[in-house]
Amino acid sequence: MARLANDCFANPSEMISAMEALEKISAAAATVVATENISLFDAEGRILAADITSPRNVPPADNSAVDGYAFRFEEYAKGPDKPRDVIGQSKAGHPWKGALTPNAVIQILTGAIMPEGLDTVAMTEDVSRQGKQVILPTGLKSGANCRKMAEDIREGKVLLEKGTRLRPQELGYLASVGLGSVKVFKRLKVALFSTGDELINPGETGSPTSIYDSNRLILASLLDNLGCSVTDLGILKDRLPIVRAALNEAAKDHDLVLTSGGVSMGDEDHVKTALSDIGHLHFWRIAIKPGRPLALGQIGNTAFVGLPGNPIAALVCTLMFVRPLIKILSGANMEPPLAFKVAADFIMKKKSGRTEWLRGRYYVTNDGTGRAEKYPTEGSGILSSAVWANGLIEIGDDVTYIDKGDLVTFLPFSELMR
Ligand code: AMP
Ligand code: MG
């Protein structure tokens, strides 16, 4: 199995841009998961571990695209409108195998194999049938209504490349060439913790000022969408020995340990100290908002990310940096998430030299054009903003002012969360 290089997340020395951070993550990280063969029926969302070449042609033989009558074009061209004998039938799964006579036609159903020597099909509704004879329509082109052997896939073609995530259409594609199983990467094993003495689990009763742990719910479901196998390890108390032992233990049988909270400068932020005792931890200063240093590290060969405790900061950090890291560790091709330009429905001033991600809502106006509005307040603890939003608006480093109607980049959550 591949391993992370020792201390691969060592600090970039200066403040770096969001783009540089992503480049550094992709340079530092590598696929760490092993491979397995699984049934195609269980492969939705999984990542291919090898290129796949087609073992056969699709379609495997010329066949009819419609219900109709199959004939030889060369004979038809000599006298399109003369009556012809219907001498047999070809059905899907039951090809016609008799001998042909000149000018004869075969009644053929959709998907049925074209009888040897026939190359064109007239649709039933265009044909006039009189007893055992038909009159074909005029004006048909050679090969009409006939699907050619291998017109979709030729034997030997590379169908999908290593690193492809299997969506429903890819599963159908692989099924269409007859593959029953595929070699995929094992799911990335992620250990998930929250930290903080103030936190309790939803469903529990604490003190009136307890804070319910929302990060673990957000992160566990997000990781699940990203194809990880998540071990939910609950809430860690703010005590160094507890944090240190738990992280050390989790690192033994996981590929990635992910925590939220406990990485700021406060007295009770033990994650930092624990990591420097048992592994390495580095704080990358990235010019972003919502911003905080991103804590990246390693315990042995296990990757570690320490997210900020504030739910929005944790969410945005995960979507923009942890998601690509997870894709690389999992063996998936790293493509930027689909984004599109849309007119802003707001005015805002911004500091130059940093990327900002606003909670945004894309909507369509009465005249059918798209707009993006932003949530009115910016606090990184305000989860209502993410519930209101359907994506993030990305404002680039150099921008200092957005006017209504300016084009901004919109990243739908539907893209960022898978
Ligand atoms: P910290 O990063 O531990 O200093 O936490 C920053 C803020 O985020 C504090 O207000 C915490 O109460 C809050 N917080 C930390 N972890 C969570 C969590 N799992 N769920 C909800 N809020 C949290
Ligand atoms: Mg805390």
XYZ file of C-alpha atoms and ligand atoms in Angstrom:
442
model
C 0.000 0.000 0.000
C 1.208 3.518 -0.722
C 2.212 5.636 2.246
C 2.398 9.312 2.943
C 5.924 10.670 2.847
C 7.283 11.435 6.293
C 6.085 14.847 7.468
C 4.680 15.641 4.033
C 2.620 18.590 5.270
C 5.615 20.530 6.642
C 4.925 24.259 6.774
C 4.943 26.538 3.816
C 6.914 29.409 5.341
C 4.832 32.431 4.300
C 1.169 33.195 3.915
C -0.051 31.372 0.804
C -3.070 31.843 -1.457
C -5.957 29.380 -1.620
C -4.702 28.229 -5.011
C -1.169 27.653 -3.672
C -2.581 25.719 -0.718
C -4.444 23.399 -3.085
C -1.325 22.914 -5.194
C 0.706 22.085 -2.095
C -1.916 19.628 -0.858
C -1.920 17.832 -4.189
C 1.879 17.753 -4.249
C 2.134 16.451 -0.649
C -0.620 13.837 -0.620
C -0.815 10.510 -2.448
C -3.222 7.604 -2.766
C -2.974 5.617 0.469
C -5.761 3.074 0.086
C -5.382 -0.512 -1.152
C -7.587 -2.014 -3.877
C -10.343 -4.625 -3.886
C -12.550 -6.361 -6.433
C -16.243 -5.812 -5.890
C -19.482 -6.584 -7.695
C -20.598 -3.905 -10.119
C -23.886 -3.921 -8.196
C -22.072 -2.529 -5.106
C -19.819 -0.081 -6.938
C -21.843 3.144 -6.987
C -19.688 6.085 -5.851
C -16.499 3.980 -5.747
C -13.204 4.949 -7.431
C -11.709 2.798 -10.201
C -8.255 1.439 -9.332
C -7.322 0.535 -12.930
C -8.158 1.588 -16.484
C -10.940 -0.490 -17.981
C -10.737 -1.766 -21.553
C -13.773 -3.130 -23.348
C -13.792 -6.895 -23.931
C -16.482 -6.621 -26.644
C -18.264 -4.486 -29.209
C -21.445 -2.615 -28.308
C -23.774 -3.227 -30.008
C -22.358 -6.692 -30.670
C -24.115 -6.891 -34.072
C -25.997 -4.633 -36.500
C -29.568 -4.330 -35.230
C -32.750 -2.411 -35.804
C -33.390 0.900 -34.063
C -37.169 0.691 -34.716
C -40.043 -1.738 -35.314
C -40.286 -2.127 -39.096
C -39.156 -4.036 -42.156
C -35.545 -4.802 -43.022
C -34.397 -4.854 -46.654
C -31.311 -4.622 -48.849
C -30.822 -1.017 -49.943
C -29.205 -1.900 -53.263
C -32.361 -3.764 -54.376
C -34.694 -1.079 -52.987
C -32.872 1.653 -54.927
C -33.771 -0.044 -58.210
C -37.516 0.189 -57.566
C -38.446 1.655 -54.191
C -42.228 1.429 -54.490
C -42.736 -2.068 -55.799
C -44.481 -4.690 -53.608
C -42.159 -7.036 -51.667
C -42.756 -10.350 -49.923
C -42.493 -10.526 -46.136
C -40.741 -13.875 -45.643
C -39.925 -13.898 -41.948
C -39.533 -12.150 -38.634
C -36.512 -11.151 -36.520
C -37.166 -10.371 -32.850
C -34.830 -9.220 -30.070
C -33.220 -12.395 -28.748
C -34.659 -14.434 -31.671
C -32.831 -13.572 -34.902
C -34.183 -14.714 -38.263
C -31.952 -17.391 -39.711
C -33.621 -18.464 -42.953
C -32.419 -18.003 -46.546
C -33.209 -14.715 -48.269
C -34.861 -14.386 -51.643
C -34.241 -11.316 -53.869
C -36.364 -8.285 -52.972
C -37.827 -9.993 -49.900
C -38.170 -8.137 -46.608
C -38.032 -9.359 -43.014
C -40.311 -7.921 -40.375
C -37.989 -6.747 -37.610
C -38.508 -5.476 -34.058
C -36.414 -2.953 -32.130
C -33.094 -4.429 -31.002
C -33.402 -7.510 -33.236
C -30.313 -8.494 -35.208
C -30.300 -7.473 -38.872
C -30.535 -10.595 -41.068
C -27.302 -11.200 -42.985
C -27.317 -9.191 -46.243
C -29.974 -6.660 -45.164
C -28.813 -3.177 -44.239
C -31.750 -0.753 -43.997
C -35.062 -0.605 -42.098
C -38.359 1.155 -42.903
C -40.508 2.031 -39.885
C -43.788 0.107 -39.532
C -45.854 3.312 -39.563
C -44.388 4.347 -42.963
C -45.055 1.009 -44.663
C -48.303 -0.107 -46.253
C -48.916 -3.775 -45.627
C -51.207 -5.838 -47.849
C -51.449 -9.454 -46.681
C -48.038 -11.061 -47.048
C -46.619 -8.094 -48.953
C -45.508 -4.559 -48.138
C -44.863 -1.380 -50.056
C -41.936 0.530 -48.606
C -41.896 4.355 -48.448
C -39.745 6.169 -50.995
C -36.798 8.370 -50.122
C -35.114 6.157 -47.486
C -31.347 6.465 -47.143
C -28.947 3.530 -47.086
C -28.537 2.246 -43.512
C -31.597 4.126 -42.195
C -32.939 2.984 -38.793
C -30.148 0.474 -38.398
C -27.681 0.579 -35.461
C -24.240 -0.511 -36.537
C -22.090 -3.028 -34.715
C -19.656 -1.240 -32.325
C -21.168 2.212 -32.968
C -21.109 2.897 -29.200
C -18.013 0.936 -28.083
C -15.321 -0.915 -30.039
C -13.579 -3.903 -28.440
C -10.274 -2.765 -26.906
C -11.385 0.818 -26.305
C -10.379 2.323 -22.919
C -13.793 2.881 -21.404
C -12.872 4.566 -18.134
C -9.626 5.584 -16.538
C -8.183 4.805 -13.144
C -9.384 7.406 -10.663
C -12.871 7.729 -12.156
C -15.706 7.907 -9.657
C -18.490 5.547 -10.679
C -21.820 7.301 -11.149
C -24.978 5.455 -12.283
C -24.155 6.017 -15.960
C -20.618 4.604 -15.570
C -22.076 1.500 -13.886
C -24.409 1.036 -16.861
C -21.502 1.612 -19.250
C -19.434 -1.140 -17.603
C -22.467 -3.425 -17.445
C -23.034 -2.890 -21.192
C -19.758 -4.659 -21.976
C -20.590 -7.481 -19.589
C -18.298 -6.747 -16.624
C -19.676 -8.191 -13.398
C -16.983 -6.924 -11.061
C -14.502 -4.043 -10.920
C -11.230 -3.255 -9.200
C -11.745 -0.218 -7.004
C -9.883 1.539 -4.226
C -10.937 0.594 -0.732
C -12.861 3.287 1.063
C -10.682 5.783 2.904
C -10.992 5.047 6.625
C -11.589 8.272 8.509
C -11.713 8.666 12.291
C -13.827 11.615 13.351
C -13.712 13.468 16.667
C -15.143 16.637 18.095
C -13.346 18.353 20.961
C -14.618 20.608 23.702
C -15.861 20.388 27.301
C -18.898 22.467 26.383
C -20.131 19.926 23.814
C -22.851 17.314 24.254
C -24.485 14.967 21.749
C -27.847 15.812 20.201
C -30.515 13.905 22.109
C -28.655 14.319 25.426
C -29.580 16.707 28.190
C -26.741 18.817 29.506
C -26.665 22.131 31.287
C -28.673 25.056 29.906
C -25.465 26.445 28.383
C -24.154 23.231 26.856
C -23.419 23.395 23.147
C -24.766 20.611 20.974
C -22.166 19.019 18.737
C -23.222 19.883 15.198
C -19.841 19.494 13.475
C -19.761 15.729 13.805
C -23.126 15.419 12.078
C -22.066 17.719 9.264
C -18.715 16.034 8.811
C -19.867 12.423 9.139
C -22.520 12.827 6.456
C -20.217 14.842 4.219
C -17.479 12.203 4.487
C -20.014 9.522 3.737
C -21.028 11.398 0.562
C -17.359 11.575 -0.377
C -17.155 7.780 -0.228
C -15.245 7.467 3.059
C -15.816 4.843 5.690
C -16.301 6.941 8.824
C -15.706 5.880 12.418
C -17.524 8.302 14.661
C -15.397 8.527 17.801
C -17.517 11.078 19.616
C -16.522 14.061 21.691
C -13.099 14.429 23.333
C -12.842 16.293 26.618
C -10.346 19.167 26.708
C -7.685 17.184 28.567
C -4.307 16.562 27.019
C -3.858 12.893 28.060
C -7.345 12.017 26.772
C -6.811 13.785 23.440
C -3.339 12.335 23.000
C -4.389 8.748 23.727
C -7.485 8.929 21.545
C -5.691 10.380 18.514
C -2.841 7.911 18.868
C -5.241 4.972 19.045
C -7.348 6.197 16.106
C -4.292 6.639 13.907
C -3.478 2.921 14.167
C -6.324 1.731 11.989
C -7.401 4.781 9.992
C -6.036 6.583 6.939
C -7.120 10.020 8.110
C -7.940 11.444 11.538
C -10.196 14.482 11.438
C -10.992 16.624 14.473
C -12.846 19.866 14.945
C -12.119 22.443 17.629
C -9.148 22.732 19.904
C -6.639 24.086 17.411
C -6.757 27.784 18.224
C -4.519 29.628 20.671
C -6.663 29.173 23.798
C -5.466 27.315 26.911
C -7.824 24.426 26.289
C -6.611 23.772 22.778
C -4.855 20.474 23.344
C -4.985 19.010 19.855
C -1.884 20.958 18.895
C 0.164 19.730 21.860
C -1.101 16.170 21.493
C -0.052 16.097 17.856
C 3.400 17.454 18.530
C 3.826 14.678 21.146
C 2.738 11.799 18.903
C 3.318 13.101 15.363
C 3.687 16.328 13.441
C 1.324 19.241 13.122
C 1.756 22.286 10.912
C -0.300 25.409 10.653
C -0.645 26.662 7.128
C -1.493 30.329 6.923
C -3.810 30.683 3.951
C -5.158 34.015 2.739
C -8.853 33.143 2.959
C -12.071 34.114 4.703
C -13.573 32.453 6.680
C -10.010 32.123 7.759
C -7.839 30.485 10.329
C -4.677 28.556 9.912
C -5.381 25.125 8.451
C -3.883 22.481 10.739
C -2.406 19.623 8.711
C -0.278 16.849 10.071
C 0.538 13.213 10.442
C 0.537 10.544 13.103
C 2.877 7.933 11.642
C 1.562 7.384 8.124
C -1.929 8.544 8.979
C -2.919 11.985 7.760
C -4.357 14.424 10.263
C -6.508 17.523 9.794
C -7.549 19.733 12.688
C -10.553 21.832 11.696
C -11.622 25.006 13.472
C -14.487 24.533 15.929
C -16.865 27.085 14.495
C -19.297 25.113 12.359
C -19.152 27.345 9.276
C -15.385 27.619 9.332
C -15.200 23.820 9.732
C -17.633 23.304 6.842
C -15.983 25.728 4.416
C -12.504 24.462 5.279
C -13.649 20.898 4.669
C -15.310 21.667 1.340
C -12.423 23.703 -0.031
C -9.356 21.873 1.343
C -10.218 18.587 3.057
C -12.414 17.409 0.180
C -9.564 17.604 -2.352
C -7.199 15.994 0.189
C -9.681 13.136 0.678
C -10.020 12.689 -3.090
C -6.269 12.310 -3.462
C -5.861 9.960 -0.494
C -8.788 7.906 -1.894
C -7.242 7.555 -5.354
C -9.803 9.754 -7.136
C -8.904 12.107 -9.942
C -8.768 15.624 -8.587
C -10.911 17.879 -10.709
C -12.006 21.298 -9.571
C -15.716 21.217 -8.615
C -18.086 22.480 -11.299
C -18.627 26.196 -10.876
C -20.417 28.808 -12.917
C -20.481 32.567 -13.305
C -23.597 34.371 -12.200
C -24.599 38.009 -11.673
C -24.282 39.196 -8.070
C -27.401 40.479 -6.395
C -25.419 42.351 -3.751
C -22.817 45.042 -3.202
C -19.736 44.375 -1.123
C -16.297 45.706 -0.298
C -13.477 43.272 0.182
C -9.805 43.224 1.164
C -7.475 42.491 -1.699
C -5.085 39.529 -1.454
C -7.422 36.873 -0.064
C -10.108 34.528 -1.356
C -13.511 34.753 0.303
C -16.276 32.176 0.283
C -19.706 33.594 1.073
C -22.757 31.529 1.833
C -24.757 32.124 -1.308
C -28.103 31.371 -2.802
C -28.547 30.939 -6.510
C -32.026 31.759 -7.743
C -33.757 32.437 -11.030
C -35.602 35.722 -11.531
C -38.978 36.077 -13.265
C -37.244 36.864 -16.550
C -35.397 33.548 -16.334
C -31.889 34.803 -15.554
C -29.786 33.483 -12.674
C -28.633 35.624 -9.709
C -26.608 34.976 -6.588
C -27.449 36.603 -3.281
C -25.331 36.394 -0.166
C -26.346 35.765 3.414
C -26.599 39.137 5.154
C -24.285 38.382 8.095
C -20.880 36.767 8.051
C -20.235 35.151 11.475
C -18.542 31.778 11.195
C -20.710 30.252 13.932
C -23.983 30.927 12.154
C -25.273 27.624 10.808
C -28.558 29.219 9.680
C -26.552 30.752 6.841
C -25.550 27.350 5.440
C -29.110 26.058 5.715
C -30.350 29.135 3.850
C -27.648 28.777 1.170
C -27.463 26.380 -1.781
C -23.775 27.004 -2.445
C -20.723 29.162 -1.892
C -19.877 32.342 -3.751
C -16.155 32.550 -4.383
C -14.608 36.000 -4.549
C -11.080 35.913 -5.955
C -7.908 37.300 -4.371
C -7.641 40.527 -6.350
C -11.258 41.655 -6.167
C -11.882 44.626 -3.866
C -15.442 45.573 -4.747
C -18.500 43.773 -6.074
C -21.333 45.744 -7.604
C -24.803 44.446 -8.357
C -24.680 42.667 -11.705
C -20.941 41.855 -11.549
C -20.225 38.246 -12.395
C -19.193 36.078 -9.436
C -18.256 32.395 -9.245
C -20.917 30.147 -7.759
C -20.078 26.686 -6.389
C -23.255 24.666 -5.756
C -23.274 22.565 -2.572
C -24.557 19.684 -4.709
C -21.132 19.660 -6.396
C -19.006 20.369 -3.340
C -20.629 17.704 -1.225
C -19.886 14.681 -3.367
P -12.586 26.015 19.366
O -12.034 25.931 17.984
O -12.513 24.712 20.100
O -11.969 27.140 20.134
O -14.136 26.337 19.197
C -14.579 27.526 18.561
C -16.078 27.663 18.704
O -16.727 26.616 18.013
C -16.575 27.583 20.128
O -17.651 28.493 20.256
C -17.093 26.175 20.263
O -18.083 26.003 21.231
C -17.621 25.914 18.876
N -17.556 24.508 18.579
C -16.449 23.729 18.640
N -16.730 22.461 18.281
C -18.041 22.446 17.976
C -18.928 21.420 17.515
N -18.486 20.173 17.350
N -20.223 21.735 17.296
C -20.647 23.003 17.485
N -19.865 24.002 17.885
C -18.583 23.737 18.145
Mg -12.786 24.023 22.011
